[in-house]
Amino acid sequence: MYRTHTCGELRAENKGQKVTLAGWVQKARKLGGMTFIDLRDRYGITQLVVEADAPAKLVETATSLGREFVIQATGEVLERQSKNEKLPTGDIEIKVSEIKVLNKAAIPPFTIEDNSDGGDDLRMKYRYLDLRRGPLKESLTLRHRLAHEVRNYLDAKGFMEIETPYLIKSTPEGARDFVVPSRMNPGEFYALPQSPQTFKQLLMVAGYDRYFQIVRCFRDEDLRADRQPEFTQIDCEMSFVEQEDVLGTFEGMMRSLFKNVLGVDIPNPLPRMSWFDAMDKYGSDKPDIRFGMTIHEITDAVKGKGFSVLDDAAYVGAIAVPGAAEYTRKQLDELTEWVKRPQVGAKGLIYIKLSADGSIKSSIDKFYSPEEIKAIADKVEARPGDLIFVMSGPAKRKVQTMLGVLRIEMGNRLGLRNPKEFAPLWIVDFPLLEWDDETQRFYAMHHPFTAPKPEHEKWFYSNAKEDLERVCANAYDFVLNGTELGGGSIRIHNADMQKRMFEVLGISPEDAEYKFGFIINAFKFGAPPHGGLAFGFDRVCALFGGSDSIRDYIAFPKNNQGRDVMIDSPSRIDQEQLDELQIDLKSAPEA
Amino acid sequence: MYRTHTCGELRAENKGQKVTLAGWVQKARKLGGMTFIDLRDRYGITQLVVEADAPAKLVETATSLGREFVIQATGEVLERQSKNEKLPTGDIEIKVSEIKVLNKAAIPPFTIEDNSDGGDDLRMKYRYLDLRRGPLKESLTLRHRLAHEVRNYLDAKGFMEIETPYLIKSTPEGARDFVVPSRMNPGEFYALPQSPQTFKQLLMVAGYDRYFQIVRCFRDEDLRADRQPEFTQIDCEMSFVEQEDVLGTFEGMMRSLFKNVLGVDIPNPLPRMSWFDAMDKYGSDKPDIRFGMTIHEITDAVKGKGFSVLDDAAYVGAIAVPGAAEYTRKQLDELTEWVKRPQVGAKGLIYIKLSADGSIKSSIDKFYSPEEIKAIADKVEARPGDLIFVMSGPAKRKVQTMLGVLRIEMGNRLGLRNPKEFAPLWIVDFPLLEWDDETQRFYAMHHPFTAPKPEHEKWFYSNAKEDLERVCANAYDFVLNGTELGGGSIRIHNADMQKRMFEVLGISPEDAEYKFGFIINAFKFGAPPHGGLAFGFDRVCALFGGSDSIRDYIAFPKNNQGRDVMIDSPSRIDQEQLDELQIDLKSAPEA
């Protein structure tokens, strides 16, 4: 062992001990002939002192140290005269008698400080240096702690962690698969799992009763910010359960994570909101309930006053932004431009200012009397000082979604979204199916294994589109601060119902047999009622850490082009490898 | 919840309680008008009784139940008159008042019993049914338990579990990589990791000090029995350590696994054996030390007596098989054929029988006097009743290896390899490099990141083949009962030494830069001394379970052709997928 103690553990009570530490030189500075060195390791920073009258060789070594040199230092623990209260080791310093340079370091391309001067690209390229910085160390420590707590909680509840395969079969329903050519079976491919969904259901069929796994999943999607081609799930499944059992179990897990990791108490039981309420009030199936500003429908209140934009709309909704009545014309124009961007897609933005002094000003003054405006304001539960935004359109959910996006933006601008405040809830009662106008077919809102609510089965077996649209599922999402952290459902456990689902989704019997034959078949041999859910672990970590970027919670993430710029991957492979796999590149890659 | 209790928890003290159970019908039998049903779940089996005078509908339902039907049964806990001591629930039975069939089951293709009547192929195809059998349930439970213990132990020792990426870069040094075409970067490929070796070293460079991960690894090798294309490692790395620290830490981990999971005490400290001793005495770098029968060199004792086979040999070795002197001519002939198979590769087998009555009979009687034979027997430490086998050849290690294989075979035949007896040890002091005659180059015995022993560095920088062959490494293997469960080494942490290693291995600077540039570069920025190891987790599970087949310890394994016959993978993919990936198949797969 190169050390007797870590750089984080010495205290005043160690005074007088002879110790050896090893670590990185955070900084070294000369002061009146003495050299002060901040020595850093994972556990902390300890100050080393080489005194002016130390042996010449030692002084010389100390003087030669650069940032990030790796050294081993031996000396005596002294109590400091001027203590540093910011450091846990700030009561002591080491009077060094010997320094050994274990490894030199080139000058790092950016500073290894909590706030680095390096840009994103540079820090990604030298990720191993970026990971030395305090904030990233805290992120990964939090991640380890969370994974460990999850495992302890679930183990104690009788869940078994069972590893499912990574080389599975391509079933292109939903996102794209990453595929892996098989050398031993030329022309055939494995796929990397988008989730272990079918395997965990097979484990229920196999009688494992309570399964979980913290597991990597893969999706070959065009990457948006905060998406990674590989990501980690806390994947869970239980047998002989109803929705209530699943919600109770995992609410308990999240409660214990909040308590044990953050020391935060979350409500018991957690609030629940139906998908319909979430859409109506928050314009989102992942509402941020840390602040109000909910959506109110005002369709009836605005109709028939000669304002054709609203008269022609199928739905008119509004939000009241607290205390924003004094927004300037410029701010309102800027917000109008903001909602017109394709990401939101609004045609315009109607506003009503309710000044604190009782005066009202709006962009629709000429169509509505002050009393009518007042009635609208009452409907929106606006108070003096509030700014009301109104949006409308031919499709209710679309308008609600736009208002929801605007609501979040206003929450951000007004500082209502404190990352240290946690407001989790369950969203329940999702529609089972979503109709897609473009492809003229239904898609599964969760996935094709989700069961309809028993009381909606009559509609599920109907062929009328309206009936199918009414079917709800015992599906549920765990939402925190406007982010979906997890979701799941009670599954289909009956082969005939599963076949019906594929039929509803327009998957031909042949296709269903080819892609999912094994699970339909498995259901014939005694499948228990079962259900489960999965949490996006990267997101759980980020939100627990008070961040909205998952990248800081992944040791070696990829960039938005799916590249790992540190190892320069993906990369070309040898012709020999291609030949062995019996594949050709369609076009030669650029050199 | 579909049940009040599991099928494993009711005892006599629950007498009189009304309970609801859910599970699978293990069997149902009629006996004098009563129906007895064994109801099974993960936790056990409980006997249900439907009495002859129960309501007709209940009797009818009970009579209709087939094997593996999933049912829910409600009734009263009765104390049994004739208790079943083999079942933990054997003191009670449930007098059933209601049965609900939750799911019917087709007749399973094989019996779901501890000893099934199904063949391997059939059981692999219906793996979800095979997994219902007791032995497999025990295997996966053991696996979960072991993983959990490993994590608790390492967490308590300050190790952080850090997830490393699965989509990495192909570095074809060693086994073949599985590759993954990148759609977003046409012509380029990710590779699946053979191990997280470079990433864990980068984590040491990043200052994480103590890392571990229970992680999937991938190797596209031609599969032998007991090899899987994907397998799981307990992967570990530590900074500022010497070999002694690594051995101590992981010896502690294994000791705690043996104690906490199996209740077995293993020696403290564990025995250690140098690689050279292991080869000399056991003809293997993974010796099974549960039994003796060690190899003795008898080269000097047999030379110069006119027997050219031995006179010409560079090395002659022998083992004494205890109590086998009475082997028949037929048995000896059969063993001779056995060692001549290409898997062993011997030219023949010389024997000496030391009968219990003192008489000696051998296949070399005409070249050696009884005294000379006696001298050989003494050298081999043979006792009356033993059978000595002698082998020879031009290459010492090759002969030793053949004797080692014969020794294991004799151990098996004589029942000396009790799977419930555990004899772990460390093999240490491996050669750093292995010369390959065919390609006329050195290969790394562990891997190219293993450091030479400091005292051997002088030879490492020499260009003489003899010098390089003498270099040993601080490398170590954890061996249990003739199987290597894990191995590791102290790593190179210096960029120049790493470059020298690539040079010794005949990897050009350009190639090294292309494949490993990021790690050579990382070493320039302050890499700490570090080392670690990895355990093959599938093997750990199998050996702890007293089995030599890892397949029973993997929920969904692949067969020897790398196929998952349950999901029928790998499989063809759509032309659309190939087009998106911009690859072509070299030859059309057969329809």
PDB file of N, CA, C and O in Angstrom, chain B residues 208-236:
ATOM      1  N   TYR B 208     -10.625   7.566  -9.188  1.00  0.00           N
ATOM      2  CA  TYR B 208     -11.745   6.935  -8.474  1.00  0.00           C
ATOM      3  C   TYR B 208     -11.309   5.907  -7.437  1.00  0.00           C
ATOM      4  O   TYR B 208     -12.131   5.398  -6.687  1.00  0.00           O
ATOM      5  N   ASP B 209     -10.004   5.596  -7.442  1.00  0.00           N
ATOM      6  CA  ASP B 209      -9.361   4.886  -6.340  1.00  0.00           C
ATOM      7  C   ASP B 209      -9.783   3.426  -6.176  1.00  0.00           C
ATOM      8  O   ASP B 209      -8.941   2.550  -6.128  1.00  0.00           O
ATOM      9  N   ARG B 210     -11.065   3.179  -6.045  1.00  0.00           N
ATOM     10  CA  ARG B 210     -11.532   1.794  -5.900  1.00  0.00           C
ATOM     11  C   ARG B 210     -12.797   1.637  -6.730  1.00  0.00           C
ATOM     12  O   ARG B 210     -13.834   2.202  -6.382  1.00  0.00           O
ATOM     13  N   TYR B 211     -12.694   0.871  -7.781  1.00  0.00           N
ATOM     14  CA  TYR B 211     -13.812   0.665  -8.709  1.00  0.00           C
ATOM     15  C   TYR B 211     -14.196  -0.798  -8.733  1.00  0.00           C
ATOM     16  O   TYR B 211     -13.351  -1.676  -8.626  1.00  0.00           O
ATOM     17  N   PHE B 212     -15.470  -1.066  -8.903  1.00  0.00           N
ATOM     18  CA  PHE B 212     -15.873  -2.415  -9.303  1.00  0.00           C
ATOM     19  C   PHE B 212     -17.109  -2.323 -10.161  1.00  0.00           C
ATOM     20  O   PHE B 212     -17.777  -1.287 -10.235  1.00  0.00           O
ATOM     21  N   GLN B 213     -17.419  -3.440 -10.806  1.00  0.00           N
ATOM     22  CA  GLN B 213     -18.615  -3.516 -11.618  1.00  0.00           C
ATOM     23  C   GLN B 213     -18.917  -4.998 -11.851  1.00  0.00           C
ATOM     24  O   GLN B 213     -18.010  -5.770 -12.129  1.00  0.00           O
ATOM     25  N   ILE B 214     -20.154  -5.360 -11.691  1.00  0.00           N
ATOM     26  CA  ILE B 214     -20.578  -6.686 -12.159  1.00  0.00           C
ATOM     27  C   ILE B 214     -21.134  -6.436 -13.544  1.00  0.00           C
ATOM     28  O   ILE B 214     -22.152  -5.763 -13.700  1.00  0.00           O
ATOM     29  N   VAL B 215     -20.426  -6.921 -14.544  1.00  0.00           N
ATOM     30  CA  VAL B 215     -20.610  -6.373 -15.886  1.00  0.00           C
ATOM     31  C   VAL B 215     -20.585  -7.464 -16.956  1.00  0.00           C
ATOM     32  O   VAL B 215     -19.863  -8.454 -16.830  1.00  0.00           O
ATOM     33  N   ARG B 216     -21.407  -7.279 -17.977  1.00  0.00           N
ATOM     34  CA  ARG B 216     -21.435  -8.225 -19.076  1.00  0.00           C
ATOM     35  C   ARG B 216     -20.252  -7.983 -20.004  1.00  0.00           C
ATOM     36  O   ARG B 216     -19.889  -6.834 -20.278  1.00  0.00           O
ATOM     37  N   CYS B 217     -19.663  -9.060 -20.505  1.00  0.00           N
ATOM     38  CA  CYS B 217     -18.572  -8.974 -21.467  1.00  0.00           C
ATOM     39  C   CYS B 217     -18.905  -9.886 -22.635  1.00  0.00           C
ATOM     40  O   CYS B 217     -19.729 -10.781 -22.520  1.00  0.00           O
ATOM     41  N   PHE B 218     -18.232  -9.641 -23.759  1.00  0.00           N
ATOM     42  CA  PHE B 218     -18.618 -10.300 -25.002  1.00  0.00           C
ATOM     43  C   PHE B 218     -17.374 -10.780 -25.736  1.00  0.00           C
ATOM     44  O   PHE B 218     -16.409 -10.023 -25.869  1.00  0.00           O
ATOM     45  N   ARG B 219     -17.399 -12.026 -26.200  1.00  0.00           N
ATOM     46  CA  ARG B 219     -16.297 -12.511 -27.024  1.00  0.00           C
ATOM     47  C   ARG B 219     -16.841 -13.361 -28.150  1.00  0.00           C
ATOM     48  O   ARG B 219     -17.567 -14.315 -27.903  1.00  0.00           O
ATOM     49  N   ASP B 220     -16.492 -12.995 -29.360  1.00  0.00           N
ATOM     50  CA  ASP B 220     -16.967 -13.745 -30.516  1.00  0.00           C
ATOM     51  C   ASP B 220     -15.985 -14.869 -30.816  1.00  0.00           C
ATOM     52  O   ASP B 220     -15.213 -14.797 -31.762  1.00  0.00           O
ATOM     53  N   GLU B 221     -16.020 -15.877 -29.977  1.00  0.00           N
ATOM     54  CA  GLU B 221     -15.119 -17.011 -30.157  1.00  0.00           C
ATOM     55  C   GLU B 221     -15.916 -18.205 -30.635  1.00  0.00           C
ATOM     56  O   GLU B 221     -17.117 -18.287 -30.419  1.00  0.00           O
ATOM     57  N   ASP B 222     -15.209 -19.144 -31.263  1.00  0.00           N
ATOM     58  CA  ASP B 222     -15.871 -20.412 -31.541  1.00  0.00           C
ATOM     59  C   ASP B 222     -16.121 -21.039 -30.189  1.00  0.00           C
ATOM     60  O   ASP B 222     -15.228 -21.128 -29.345  1.00  0.00           O
ATOM     61  N   LEU B 223     -17.358 -21.459 -29.984  1.00  0.00           N
ATOM     62  CA  LEU B 223     -17.757 -21.831 -28.632  1.00  0.00           C
ATOM     63  C   LEU B 223     -17.374 -23.260 -28.321  1.00  0.00           C
ATOM     64  O   LEU B 223     -17.629 -24.164 -29.097  1.00  0.00           O
ATOM     65  N   ARG B 224     -16.733 -23.412 -27.193  1.00  0.00           N
ATOM     66  CA  ARG B 224     -16.527 -24.746 -26.660  1.00  0.00           C
ATOM     67  C   ARG B 224     -17.593 -24.933 -25.594  1.00  0.00           C
ATOM     68  O   ARG B 224     -18.298 -24.002 -25.224  1.00  0.00           O
ATOM     69  N   ALA B 225     -17.687 -26.159 -25.146  1.00  0.00           N
ATOM     70  CA  ALA B 225     -18.590 -26.401 -24.022  1.00  0.00           C
ATOM     71  C   ALA B 225     -18.213 -25.412 -22.927  1.00  0.00           C
ATOM     72  O   ALA B 225     -17.040 -25.090 -22.746  1.00  0.00           O
ATOM     73  N   ASP B 226     -19.189 -24.918 -22.223  1.00  0.00           N
ATOM     74  CA  ASP B 226     -18.957 -24.064 -21.078  1.00  0.00           C
ATOM     75  C   ASP B 226     -18.371 -22.697 -21.447  1.00  0.00           C
ATOM     76  O   ASP B 226     -17.763 -22.031 -20.619  1.00  0.00           O
ATOM     77  N   ARG B 227     -18.542 -22.280 -22.680  1.00  0.00           N
ATOM     78  CA  ARG B 227     -18.200 -20.909 -23.075  1.00  0.00           C
ATOM     79  C   ARG B 227     -19.479 -20.265 -23.579  1.00  0.00           C
ATOM     80  O   ARG B 227     -20.265 -20.905 -24.270  1.00  0.00           O
ATOM     81  N   GLN B 228     -19.668 -19.021 -23.291  1.00  0.00           N
ATOM     82  CA  GLN B 228     -20.840 -18.301 -23.769  1.00  0.00           C
ATOM     83  C   GLN B 228     -20.352 -17.036 -24.481  1.00  0.00           C
ATOM     84  O   GLN B 228     -19.371 -16.433 -24.054  1.00  0.00           O
ATOM     85  N   PRO B 229     -21.038 -16.623 -25.552  1.00  0.00           N
ATOM     86  CA  PRO B 229     -20.608 -15.390 -26.234  1.00  0.00           C
ATOM     87  C   PRO B 229     -20.754 -14.159 -25.333  1.00  0.00           C
ATOM     88  O   PRO B 229     -20.029 -13.194 -25.486  1.00  0.00           O
ATOM     89  N   GLU B 230     -21.703 -14.186 -24.405  1.00  0.00           N
ATOM     90  CA  GLU B 230     -21.758 -13.117 -23.409  1.00  0.00           C
ATOM     91  C   GLU B 230     -21.648 -13.747 -22.034  1.00  0.00           C
ATOM     92  O   GLU B 230     -22.233 -14.789 -21.770  1.00  0.00           O
ATOM     93  N   PHE B 231     -20.866 -13.116 -21.190  1.00  0.00           N
ATOM     94  CA  PHE B 231     -20.622 -13.676 -19.866  1.00  0.00           C
ATOM     95  C   PHE B 231     -20.448 -12.515 -18.906  1.00  0.00           C
ATOM     96  O   PHE B 231     -20.316 -11.359 -19.324  1.00  0.00           O
ATOM     97  N   THR B 232     -20.446 -12.815 -17.619  1.00  0.00           N
ATOM     98  CA  THR B 232     -20.456 -11.739 -16.626  1.00  0.00           C
ATOM     99  C   THR B 232     -19.193 -11.778 -15.781  1.00  0.00           C
ATOM    100  O   THR B 232     -18.754 -12.848 -15.368  1.00  0.00           O
ATOM    101  N   GLN B 233     -18.632 -10.611 -15.571  1.00  0.00           N
ATOM    102  CA  GLN B 233     -17.420 -10.492 -14.767  1.00  0.00           C
ATOM    103  C   GLN B 233     -17.669  -9.653 -13.519  1.00  0.00           C
ATOM    104  O   GLN B 233     -18.424  -8.695 -13.559  1.00  0.00           O
ATOM    105  N   ILE B 234     -17.002 -10.019 -12.444  1.00  0.00           N
ATOM    106  CA  ILE B 234     -16.857  -9.088 -11.326  1.00  0.00           C
ATOM    107  C   ILE B 234     -15.533  -8.383 -11.591  1.00  0.00           C
ATOM    108  O   ILE B 234     -14.468  -8.984 -11.465  1.00  0.00           O
ATOM    109  N   ASP B 235     -15.615  -7.137 -11.996  1.00  0.00           N
ATOM    110  CA  ASP B 235     -14.450  -6.431 -12.504  1.00  0.00           C
ATOM    111  C   ASP B 235     -14.010  -5.401 -11.464  1.00  0.00           C
ATOM    112  O   ASP B 235     -14.842  -4.619 -10.991  1.00  0.00           O
ATOM    113  N   CYS B 236     -12.740  -5.401 -11.106  1.00  0.00           N
ATOM    114  CA  CYS B 236     -12.298  -4.571  -9.971  1.00  0.00           C
ATOM    115  C   CYS B 236     -10.957  -3.905 -10.264  1.00  0.00           C
ATOM    116  O   CYS B 236     -10.122  -4.473 -10.971  1.00  0.00           O
TER     117      CYS B 236
END
